[in-house]
Coordinates of C-alpha atoms in Angstrom, one line a residue:
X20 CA 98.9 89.8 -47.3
X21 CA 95.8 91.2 -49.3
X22 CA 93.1 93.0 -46.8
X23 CA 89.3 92.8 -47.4
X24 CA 88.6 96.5 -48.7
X25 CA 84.5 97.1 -47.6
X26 CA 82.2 97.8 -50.4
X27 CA 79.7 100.8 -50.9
X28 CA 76.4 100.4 -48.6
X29 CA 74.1 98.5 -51.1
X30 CA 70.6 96.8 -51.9
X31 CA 71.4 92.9 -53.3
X32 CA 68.1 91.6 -55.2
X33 CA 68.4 88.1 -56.1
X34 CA 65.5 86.7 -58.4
X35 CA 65.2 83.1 -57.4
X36 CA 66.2 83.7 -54.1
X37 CA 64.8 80.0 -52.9
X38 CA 66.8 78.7 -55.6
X39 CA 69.5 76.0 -55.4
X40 CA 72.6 78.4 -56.7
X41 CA 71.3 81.1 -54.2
X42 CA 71.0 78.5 -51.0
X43 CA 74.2 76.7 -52.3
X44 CA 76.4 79.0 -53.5
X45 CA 74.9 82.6 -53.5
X46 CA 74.2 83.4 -50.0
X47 CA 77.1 81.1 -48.3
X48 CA 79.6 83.5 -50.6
X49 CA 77.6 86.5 -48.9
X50 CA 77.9 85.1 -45.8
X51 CA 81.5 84.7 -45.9
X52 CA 82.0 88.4 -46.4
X53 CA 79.6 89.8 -44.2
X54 CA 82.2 87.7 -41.9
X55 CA 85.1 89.4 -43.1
X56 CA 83.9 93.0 -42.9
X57 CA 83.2 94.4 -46.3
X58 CA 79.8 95.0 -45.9
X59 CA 78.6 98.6 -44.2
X60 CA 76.4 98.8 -41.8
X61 CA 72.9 99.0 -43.6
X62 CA 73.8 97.0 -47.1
X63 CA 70.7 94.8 -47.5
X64 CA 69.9 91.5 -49.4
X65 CA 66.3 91.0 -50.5
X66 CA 65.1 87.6 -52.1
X67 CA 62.4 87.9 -54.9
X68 CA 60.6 84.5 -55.6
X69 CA 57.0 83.2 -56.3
X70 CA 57.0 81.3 -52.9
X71 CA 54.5 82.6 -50.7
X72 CA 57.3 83.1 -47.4
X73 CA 57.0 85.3 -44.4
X74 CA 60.3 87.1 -44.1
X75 CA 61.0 85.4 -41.1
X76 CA 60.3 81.8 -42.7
X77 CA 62.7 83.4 -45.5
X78 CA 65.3 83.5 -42.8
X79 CA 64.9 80.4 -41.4
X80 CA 65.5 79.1 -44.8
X81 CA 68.8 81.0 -45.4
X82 CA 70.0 79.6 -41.6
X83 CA 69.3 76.1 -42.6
X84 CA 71.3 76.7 -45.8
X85 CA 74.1 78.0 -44.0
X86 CA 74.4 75.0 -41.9
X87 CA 74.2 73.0 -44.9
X88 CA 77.1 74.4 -46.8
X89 CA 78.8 75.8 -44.0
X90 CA 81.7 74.8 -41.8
X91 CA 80.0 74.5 -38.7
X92 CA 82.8 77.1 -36.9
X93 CA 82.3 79.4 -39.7
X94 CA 78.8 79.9 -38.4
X95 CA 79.5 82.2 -35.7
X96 CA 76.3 83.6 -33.6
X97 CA 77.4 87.1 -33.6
X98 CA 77.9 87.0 -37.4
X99 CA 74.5 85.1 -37.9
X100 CA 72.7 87.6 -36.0
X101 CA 74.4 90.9 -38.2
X102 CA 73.9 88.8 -41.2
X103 CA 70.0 87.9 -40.7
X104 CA 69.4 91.3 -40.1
X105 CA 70.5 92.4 -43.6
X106 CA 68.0 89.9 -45.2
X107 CA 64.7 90.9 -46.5
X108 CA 62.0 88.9 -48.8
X109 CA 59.2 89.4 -51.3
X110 CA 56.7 87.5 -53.1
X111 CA 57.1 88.1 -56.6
X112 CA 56.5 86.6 -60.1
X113 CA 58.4 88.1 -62.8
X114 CA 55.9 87.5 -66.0
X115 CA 53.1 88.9 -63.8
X116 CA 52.5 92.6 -62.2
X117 CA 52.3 90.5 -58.6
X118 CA 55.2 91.8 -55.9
X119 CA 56.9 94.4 -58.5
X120 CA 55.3 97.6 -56.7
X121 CA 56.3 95.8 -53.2
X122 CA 60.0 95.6 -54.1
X123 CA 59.9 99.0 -55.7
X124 CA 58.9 100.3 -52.5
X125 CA 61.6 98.5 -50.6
X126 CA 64.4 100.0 -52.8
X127 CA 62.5 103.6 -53.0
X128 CA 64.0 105.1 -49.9
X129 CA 67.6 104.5 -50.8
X130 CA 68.1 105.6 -54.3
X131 CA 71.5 106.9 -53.6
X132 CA 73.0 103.6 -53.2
X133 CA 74.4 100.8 -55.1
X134 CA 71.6 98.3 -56.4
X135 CA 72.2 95.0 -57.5
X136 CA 70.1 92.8 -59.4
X137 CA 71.4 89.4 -59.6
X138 CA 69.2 87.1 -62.2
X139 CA 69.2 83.3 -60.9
X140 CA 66.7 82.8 -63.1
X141 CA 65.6 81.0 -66.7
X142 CA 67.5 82.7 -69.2
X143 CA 64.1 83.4 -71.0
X144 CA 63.4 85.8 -68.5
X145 CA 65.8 87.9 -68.0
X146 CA 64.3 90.6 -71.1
X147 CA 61.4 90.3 -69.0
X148 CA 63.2 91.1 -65.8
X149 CA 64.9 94.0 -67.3
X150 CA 61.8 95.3 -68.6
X151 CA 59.6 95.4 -65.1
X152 CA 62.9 96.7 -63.3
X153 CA 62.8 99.9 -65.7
X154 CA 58.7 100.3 -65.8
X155 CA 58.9 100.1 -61.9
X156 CA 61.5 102.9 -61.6
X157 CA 64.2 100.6 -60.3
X158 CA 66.9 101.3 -63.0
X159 CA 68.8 104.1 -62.4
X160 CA 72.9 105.3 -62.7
X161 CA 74.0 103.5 -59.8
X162 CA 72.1 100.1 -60.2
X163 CA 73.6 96.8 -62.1
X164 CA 72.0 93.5 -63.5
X165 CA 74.3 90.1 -63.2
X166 CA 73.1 87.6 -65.7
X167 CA 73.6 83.9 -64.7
X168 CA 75.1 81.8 -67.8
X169 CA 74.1 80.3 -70.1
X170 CA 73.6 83.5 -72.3
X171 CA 71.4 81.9 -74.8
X172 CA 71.7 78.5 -76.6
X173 CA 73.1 79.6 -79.6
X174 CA 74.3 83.1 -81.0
X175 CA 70.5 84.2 -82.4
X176 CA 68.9 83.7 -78.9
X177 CA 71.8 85.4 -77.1
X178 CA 71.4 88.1 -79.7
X179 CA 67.9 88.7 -78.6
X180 CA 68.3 88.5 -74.6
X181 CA 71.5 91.2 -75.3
X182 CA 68.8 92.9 -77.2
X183 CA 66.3 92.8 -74.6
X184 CA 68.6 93.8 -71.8
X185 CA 70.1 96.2 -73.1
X186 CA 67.5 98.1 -73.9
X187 CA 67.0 99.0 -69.9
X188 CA 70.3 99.0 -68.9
X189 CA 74.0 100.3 -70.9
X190 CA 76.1 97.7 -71.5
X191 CA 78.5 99.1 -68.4
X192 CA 75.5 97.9 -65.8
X193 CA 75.5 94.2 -67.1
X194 CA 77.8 91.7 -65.9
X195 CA 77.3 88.0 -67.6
X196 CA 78.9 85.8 -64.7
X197 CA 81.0 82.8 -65.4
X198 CA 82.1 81.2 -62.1
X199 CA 85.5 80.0 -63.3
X200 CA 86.7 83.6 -63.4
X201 CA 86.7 84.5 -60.5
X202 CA 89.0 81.4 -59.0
X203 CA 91.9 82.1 -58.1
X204 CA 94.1 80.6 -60.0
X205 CA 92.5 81.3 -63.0
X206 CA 92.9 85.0 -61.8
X207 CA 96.5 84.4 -60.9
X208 CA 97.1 83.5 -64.9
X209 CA 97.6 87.0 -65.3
X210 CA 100.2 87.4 -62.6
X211 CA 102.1 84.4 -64.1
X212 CA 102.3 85.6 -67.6
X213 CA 102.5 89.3 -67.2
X214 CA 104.9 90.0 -64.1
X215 CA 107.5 87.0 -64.7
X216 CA 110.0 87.6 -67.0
X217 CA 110.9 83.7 -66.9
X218 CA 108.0 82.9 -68.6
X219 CA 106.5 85.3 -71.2
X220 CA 109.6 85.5 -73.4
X221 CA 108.8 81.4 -74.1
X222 CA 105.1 82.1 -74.2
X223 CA 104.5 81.1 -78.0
X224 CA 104.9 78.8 -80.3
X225 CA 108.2 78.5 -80.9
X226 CA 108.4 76.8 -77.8
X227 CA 105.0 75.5 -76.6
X228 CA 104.3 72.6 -77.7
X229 CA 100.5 72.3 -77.2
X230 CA 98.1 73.8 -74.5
X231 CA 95.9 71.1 -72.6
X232 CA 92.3 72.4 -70.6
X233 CA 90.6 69.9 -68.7
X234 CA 87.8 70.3 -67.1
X235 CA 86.4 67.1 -65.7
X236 CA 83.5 66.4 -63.6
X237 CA 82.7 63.1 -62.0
X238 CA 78.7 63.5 -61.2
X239 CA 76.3 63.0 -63.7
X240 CA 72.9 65.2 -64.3
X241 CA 70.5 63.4 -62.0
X242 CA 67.3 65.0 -62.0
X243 CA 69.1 68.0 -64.1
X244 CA 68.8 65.4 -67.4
X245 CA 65.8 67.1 -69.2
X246 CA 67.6 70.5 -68.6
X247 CA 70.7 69.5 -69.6
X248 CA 69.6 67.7 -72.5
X249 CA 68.8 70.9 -73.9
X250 CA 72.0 71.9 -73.6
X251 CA 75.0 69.7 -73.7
X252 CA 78.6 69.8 -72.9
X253 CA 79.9 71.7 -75.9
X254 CA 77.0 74.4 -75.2
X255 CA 77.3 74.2 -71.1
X256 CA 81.1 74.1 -70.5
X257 CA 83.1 75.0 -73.7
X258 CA 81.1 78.3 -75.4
X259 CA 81.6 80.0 -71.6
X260 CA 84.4 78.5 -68.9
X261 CA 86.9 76.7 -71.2
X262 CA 86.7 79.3 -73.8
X263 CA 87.8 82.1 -71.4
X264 CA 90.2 80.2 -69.9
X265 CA 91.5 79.7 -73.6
X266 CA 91.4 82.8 -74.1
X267 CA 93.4 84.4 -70.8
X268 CA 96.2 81.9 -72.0
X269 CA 96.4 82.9 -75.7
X270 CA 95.5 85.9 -74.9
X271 CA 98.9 89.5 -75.5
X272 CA 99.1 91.0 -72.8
X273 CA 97.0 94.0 -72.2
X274 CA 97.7 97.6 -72.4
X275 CA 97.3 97.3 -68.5
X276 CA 94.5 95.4 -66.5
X277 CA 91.4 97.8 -67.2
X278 CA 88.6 95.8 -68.3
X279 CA 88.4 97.2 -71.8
X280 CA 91.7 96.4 -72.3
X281 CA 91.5 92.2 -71.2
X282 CA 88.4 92.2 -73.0
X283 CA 90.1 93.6 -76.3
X284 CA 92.1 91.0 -76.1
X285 CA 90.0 88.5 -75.3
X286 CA 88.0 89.0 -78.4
X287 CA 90.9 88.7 -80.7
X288 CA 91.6 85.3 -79.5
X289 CA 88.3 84.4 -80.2
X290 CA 87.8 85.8 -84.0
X291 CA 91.4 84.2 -84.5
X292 CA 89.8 80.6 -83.5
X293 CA 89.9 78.6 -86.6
X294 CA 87.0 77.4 -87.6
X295 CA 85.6 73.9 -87.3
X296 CA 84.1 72.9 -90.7
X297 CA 82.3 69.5 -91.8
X298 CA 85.1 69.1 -93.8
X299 CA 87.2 69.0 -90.7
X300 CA 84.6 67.8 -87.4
X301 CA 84.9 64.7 -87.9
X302 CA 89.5 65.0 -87.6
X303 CA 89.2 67.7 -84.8
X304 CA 86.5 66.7 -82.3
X305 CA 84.8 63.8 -80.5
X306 CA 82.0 63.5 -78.9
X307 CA 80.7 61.2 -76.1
X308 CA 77.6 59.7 -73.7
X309 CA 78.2 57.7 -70.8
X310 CA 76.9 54.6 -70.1
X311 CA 76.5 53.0 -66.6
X312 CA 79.9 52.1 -64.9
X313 CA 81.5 52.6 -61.4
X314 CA 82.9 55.7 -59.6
X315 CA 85.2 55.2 -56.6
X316 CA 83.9 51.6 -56.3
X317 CA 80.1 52.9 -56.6
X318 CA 77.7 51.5 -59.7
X319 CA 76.5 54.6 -61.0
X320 CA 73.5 54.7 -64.0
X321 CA 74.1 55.9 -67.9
X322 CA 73.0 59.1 -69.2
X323 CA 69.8 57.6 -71.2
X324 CA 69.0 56.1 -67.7
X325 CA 68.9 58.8 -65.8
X326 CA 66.8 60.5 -68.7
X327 CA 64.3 57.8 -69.5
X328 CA 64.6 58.1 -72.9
X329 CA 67.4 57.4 -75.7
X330 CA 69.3 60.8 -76.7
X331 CA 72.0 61.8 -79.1
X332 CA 73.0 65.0 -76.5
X333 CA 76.8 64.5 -75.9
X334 CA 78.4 64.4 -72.1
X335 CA 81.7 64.7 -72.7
X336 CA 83.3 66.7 -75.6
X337 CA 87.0 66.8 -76.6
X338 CA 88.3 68.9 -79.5
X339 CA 91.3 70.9 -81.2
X340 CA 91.3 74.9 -81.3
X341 CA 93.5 76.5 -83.7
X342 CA 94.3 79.9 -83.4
X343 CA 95.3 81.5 -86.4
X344 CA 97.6 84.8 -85.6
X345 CA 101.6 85.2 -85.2
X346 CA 101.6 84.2 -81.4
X347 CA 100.0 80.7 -82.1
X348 CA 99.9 79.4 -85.1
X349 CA 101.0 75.9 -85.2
X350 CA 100.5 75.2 -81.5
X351 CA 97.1 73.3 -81.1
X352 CA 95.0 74.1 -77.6
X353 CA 92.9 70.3 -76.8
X354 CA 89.9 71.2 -74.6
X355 CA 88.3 68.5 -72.9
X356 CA 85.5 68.3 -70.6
X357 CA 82.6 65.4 -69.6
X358 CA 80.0 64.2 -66.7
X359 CA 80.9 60.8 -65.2
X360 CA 84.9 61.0 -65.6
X361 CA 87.0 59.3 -62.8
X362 CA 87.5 62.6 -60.9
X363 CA 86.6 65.8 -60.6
X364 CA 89.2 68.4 -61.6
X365 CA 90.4 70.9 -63.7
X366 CA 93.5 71.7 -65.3
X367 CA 95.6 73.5 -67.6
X368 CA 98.4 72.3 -69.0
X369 CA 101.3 74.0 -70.9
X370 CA 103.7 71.6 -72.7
X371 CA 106.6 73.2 -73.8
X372 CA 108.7 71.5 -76.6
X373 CA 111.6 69.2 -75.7
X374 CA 115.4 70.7 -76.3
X375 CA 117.0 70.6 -79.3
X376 CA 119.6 67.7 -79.0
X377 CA 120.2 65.8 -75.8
X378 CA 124.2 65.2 -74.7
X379 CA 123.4 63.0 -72.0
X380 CA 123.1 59.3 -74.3
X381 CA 120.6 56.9 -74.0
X382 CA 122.1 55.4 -70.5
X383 CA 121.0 58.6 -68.8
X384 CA 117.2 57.8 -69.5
X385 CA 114.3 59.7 -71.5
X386 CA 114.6 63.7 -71.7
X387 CA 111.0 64.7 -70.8
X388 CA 110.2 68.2 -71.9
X389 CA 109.4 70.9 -69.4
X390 CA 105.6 71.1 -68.6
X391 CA 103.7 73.6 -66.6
X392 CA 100.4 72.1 -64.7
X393 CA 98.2 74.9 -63.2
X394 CA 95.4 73.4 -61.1
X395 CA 92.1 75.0 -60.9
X396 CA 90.2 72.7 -58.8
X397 CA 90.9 70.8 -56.5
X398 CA 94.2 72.3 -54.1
X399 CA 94.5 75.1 -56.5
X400 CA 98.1 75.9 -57.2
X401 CA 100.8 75.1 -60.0
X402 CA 103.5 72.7 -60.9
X403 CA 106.8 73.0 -63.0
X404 CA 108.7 70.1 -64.1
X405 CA 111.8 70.2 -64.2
X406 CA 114.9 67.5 -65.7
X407 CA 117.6 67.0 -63.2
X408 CA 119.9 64.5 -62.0
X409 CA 119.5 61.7 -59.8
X410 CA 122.1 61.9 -56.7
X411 CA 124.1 58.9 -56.1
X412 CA 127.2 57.2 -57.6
X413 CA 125.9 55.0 -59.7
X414 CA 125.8 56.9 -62.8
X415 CA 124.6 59.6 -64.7
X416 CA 120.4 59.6 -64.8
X417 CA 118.1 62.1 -65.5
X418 CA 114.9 62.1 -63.8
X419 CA 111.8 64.7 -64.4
X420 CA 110.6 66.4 -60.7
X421 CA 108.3 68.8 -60.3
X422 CA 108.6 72.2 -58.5
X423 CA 105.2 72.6 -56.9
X424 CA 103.4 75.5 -55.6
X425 CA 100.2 74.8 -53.5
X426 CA 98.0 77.7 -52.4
X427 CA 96.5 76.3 -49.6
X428 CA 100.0 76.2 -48.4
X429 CA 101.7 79.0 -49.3
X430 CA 98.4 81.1 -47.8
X431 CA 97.7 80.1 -45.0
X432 CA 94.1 81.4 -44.6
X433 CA 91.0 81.1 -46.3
X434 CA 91.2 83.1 -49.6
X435 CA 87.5 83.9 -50.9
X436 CA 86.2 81.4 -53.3
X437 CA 85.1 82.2 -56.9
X438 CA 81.5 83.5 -56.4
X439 CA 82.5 85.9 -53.5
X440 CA 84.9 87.2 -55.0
X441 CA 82.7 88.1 -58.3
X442 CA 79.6 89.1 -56.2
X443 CA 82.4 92.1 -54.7
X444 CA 83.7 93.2 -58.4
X445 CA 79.9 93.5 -59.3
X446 CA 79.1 95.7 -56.1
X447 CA 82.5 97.7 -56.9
X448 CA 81.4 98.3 -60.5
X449 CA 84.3 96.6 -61.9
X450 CA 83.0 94.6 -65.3
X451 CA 86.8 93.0 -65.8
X452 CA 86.0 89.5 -64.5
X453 CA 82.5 89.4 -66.6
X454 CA 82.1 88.7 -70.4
X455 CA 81.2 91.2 -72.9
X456 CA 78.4 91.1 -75.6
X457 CA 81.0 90.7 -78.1
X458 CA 83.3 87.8 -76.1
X459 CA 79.5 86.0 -76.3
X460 CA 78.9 87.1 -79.7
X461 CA 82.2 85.8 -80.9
X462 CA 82.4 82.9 -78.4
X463 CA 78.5 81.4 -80.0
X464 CA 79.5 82.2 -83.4
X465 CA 82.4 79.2 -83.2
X466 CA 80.6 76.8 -80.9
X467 CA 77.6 77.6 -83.9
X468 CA 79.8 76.2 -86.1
X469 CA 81.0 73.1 -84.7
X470 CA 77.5 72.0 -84.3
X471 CA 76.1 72.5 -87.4
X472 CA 79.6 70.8 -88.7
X473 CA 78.2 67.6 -86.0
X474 CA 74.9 68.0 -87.9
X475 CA 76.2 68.7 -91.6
X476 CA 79.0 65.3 -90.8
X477 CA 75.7 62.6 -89.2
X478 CA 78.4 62.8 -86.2
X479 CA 77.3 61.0 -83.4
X480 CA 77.9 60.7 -79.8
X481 CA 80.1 57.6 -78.7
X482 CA 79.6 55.4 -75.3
X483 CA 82.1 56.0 -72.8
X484 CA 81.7 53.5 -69.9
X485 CA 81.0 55.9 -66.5
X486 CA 84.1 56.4 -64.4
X487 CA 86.7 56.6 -67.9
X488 CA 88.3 59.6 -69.4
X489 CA 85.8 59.6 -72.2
X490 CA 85.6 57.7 -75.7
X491 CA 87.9 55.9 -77.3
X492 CA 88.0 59.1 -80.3
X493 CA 88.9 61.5 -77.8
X494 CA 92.2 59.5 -76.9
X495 CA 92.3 59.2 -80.9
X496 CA 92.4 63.3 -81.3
X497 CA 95.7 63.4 -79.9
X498 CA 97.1 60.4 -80.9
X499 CA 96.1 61.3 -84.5
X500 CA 99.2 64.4 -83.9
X501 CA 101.3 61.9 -82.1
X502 CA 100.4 63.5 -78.5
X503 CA 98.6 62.0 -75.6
X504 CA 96.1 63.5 -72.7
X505 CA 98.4 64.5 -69.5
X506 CA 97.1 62.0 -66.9
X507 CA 99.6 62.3 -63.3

């Protein structure tokens, strides 16, 4: 079973410490491995926000988020009480000289150790950031900046905040977070392709088929909607999570698992991506809005109603990657993803081809071709179907069955979620789960392209009722190559 190694002692910064990701998702995942042991006595975490808070009303805050997102047994006292004392706060706004002296003064004593800055923050201000870190004398060999996506909105403004970062800090000391890889299973794509002969040998497109990502999401964006509508699906799902997970399938394998060397690889996969012209928008994507509908029996509102205004900003985007090099041509990869879909999941779906000739006659029933299912979320795990025959006398029939592996059953313990485990890769130094400049570079240029193809083609978004798998062109993109979406 894998043991929790401890970090280095270390300061943790987080800008927008009174933030919903830090309260939700940031200090929980700290929490959780304080718990476990991997933090040395004297590691500290200091908050930097505008909010005028005591450090003791900081704390208080931090308990009641705890309780909010924890399992009430995983809140043990003794851990609490080690865990509160690591916690520090400062008042501090980051386009202003106000607080930067105080937390320069914090970290002063201990330049020796590790210093984190983590960035929950505007992505407008994290040249700013950079900037007052360095002119404050906070940036030195040991320290490292974690940006939260999205890394711009297009590839000219993620050009300029690279820009602006990087001139404070080498491009070893930045780690661009994208939650998705650090979950397990999407780590665990490595293992499957790269230390089972079974499968990489068929790993190509001789015999795949077509590659399926799903990534569905059954809330809408509530009192997110101005934000997102800035944004959209195409920008806020598929230029970061379901590109890398795109590209850790299509992906050769590595010269072994340093960080240069997945990243090298990466960014092939991502200059091979064919690109979407206006010529071809129109054959290869869809996009979508939802309208108001139902949810597990519950009326929910459309997009435009939670907005207050009328919008063109798609929801829910579905489109065809072609990637043009020897391992792939031919064998399309569908992305999908959408707010407001029946459930919230994601998937990954390898279809391999069906056999050549089937022996068996029609009376035995259909031949379905194998197909691999790995589940990121929920009950991570994977699934392998497999053709065999019915028992019983009556008859020869084939019937497909799946072999399935669940984690939360095959582990029995609590493995660290995807934020945890990203937060210790960061304090380790270890930039092999973040992107590089150049997987965002190459990443924006495509996702540039399919939206000036949307704007060159008049595209527009199409209603999808709330609580469907989208509009009725995204079922139409796989028709149109005589395939359908996987549904169980």
């Amino acid at each position: 079973m894998a043991q929790f190694v401890p970090v280095e002692t270390f300061d943790l910064v987080i800008f927008g410490g009174t933030g919903d990701l830090a309260q939700r998702k940031l200090l929980p995942s700290l929490f959780h491995r304080d718990s476990d042991g991997q933090f040395p006595e004297g590691s500290r975490i200091i908050a930097a926000s505008r909010g005028e808070l005591s450090r003791d009303e900081f704390v208080d805050l931090v308990r009641k988020a705890l309780e909010t997102y924890l399992k009430a047994e995983e809140l043990t006292d003794d851990v609490w009480q080690r865990f509160a004392a690591r916690l520090d706060y400062v008042t501090l706004d980051i386009t202003t000289p106000d607080g930067w002296q105080t937390l320069a003064g914090m970290l002063a004593p201990h330049e020796d150790r590790i210093r984190a800055f983590y960035l929950a923050t505007i992505p407008s201000l994290f040249g700013e950031t950079a900037r007052q870190l360095s002119e404050y004398g906070m940036v030195n060999d040991r320290a490292r900046i974690v940006l939260e996506k999205p890394v711009g909105s297009d590839r000219h403004s993620a050009h300029e905040i690279n820009d602006a970062v990087g001139q404070y800090f080498d491009e070893r000391q930045i780690y661009r977070i994208d939650h998705y890889l650090g979950k397990e299973t999407v780590q665990n794509l490595s293992a499957l392709r790269f230390a089972n002969s079974l499968l990489e040998p068929l790993w190509n497109r001789t015999h795949i088929d077509h590659v399926q990502i799903t990534v569905a999401e059954h809330i809408g964006t509530g009192n997110r909607a101005q934000f997102y509508d800035r944004t959209g699906a195409l920008r806020d799902m598929v230029q970061n999570h379901m590109l890398q997970l795109l590209c850790l399938v299509a992906m050769e394998a590595p010269l072994s698992m340093h960080h240069d060397d997945i990243r090298n690889e990466k960014i092939k996969v991502l200059k091979a991506l064919r690109p979407i012209t206006p010529d071809s928008v129109k054959r290869t994507t869809a996009r979508g809005q939802y309208a108001a509908g139902a949810i597990g029996g519950e009326a929910v509102p459309g997009y435009a109603d939670e907005l207050g205004d009328k919008s063109d900003r798609e929801t829910f985007v579905a489109l065809r990657a072609d990637i043009d090099n020897w391992r792939w041509n031919g064998t399309p990869f569908y992305l999908r993803t959408g707010k407001r879909l029946p459930q919230k999941s994601s998937e990954i779906v390898i279809q391999f081809r069906s056999v050549a000739h089937s022996i068996f006659g029609d009376a035995a029933g259909g031949l379905e071709a194998n197909r691999l299912i790995i589940r990121l979320q929920p009950n991570e795990g994977m699934m392998l179907t497999m053709v065999t025959k019915e028992p019983g006398p009556g008859g020869f029939q084939l019937r497909s069955l799946p072999l399935n592996l669940s984690f939360s059953e095959a582990f029995q313990l609590r493995y660290p979620d995807a934020y945890e485990r990203l937060l210790m890769e960061v304090l380790r130094g270890n930039p092999a789960l973040f992107m590089h400049r150049d997987e965002v570079d190459a990443a924006w240029a495509w996702i540039d392209g399919i939206i000036d193809a949307w704007s060159d083609a008049a595209m527009p978004v199409q209603p999808y009722v709330a609580g469907t798998w989208g509009p009725t062109a995204s079922a139409v993109l796989l028709d149109r190559d005589d395939r359908a979406w996987y549904q169980e």
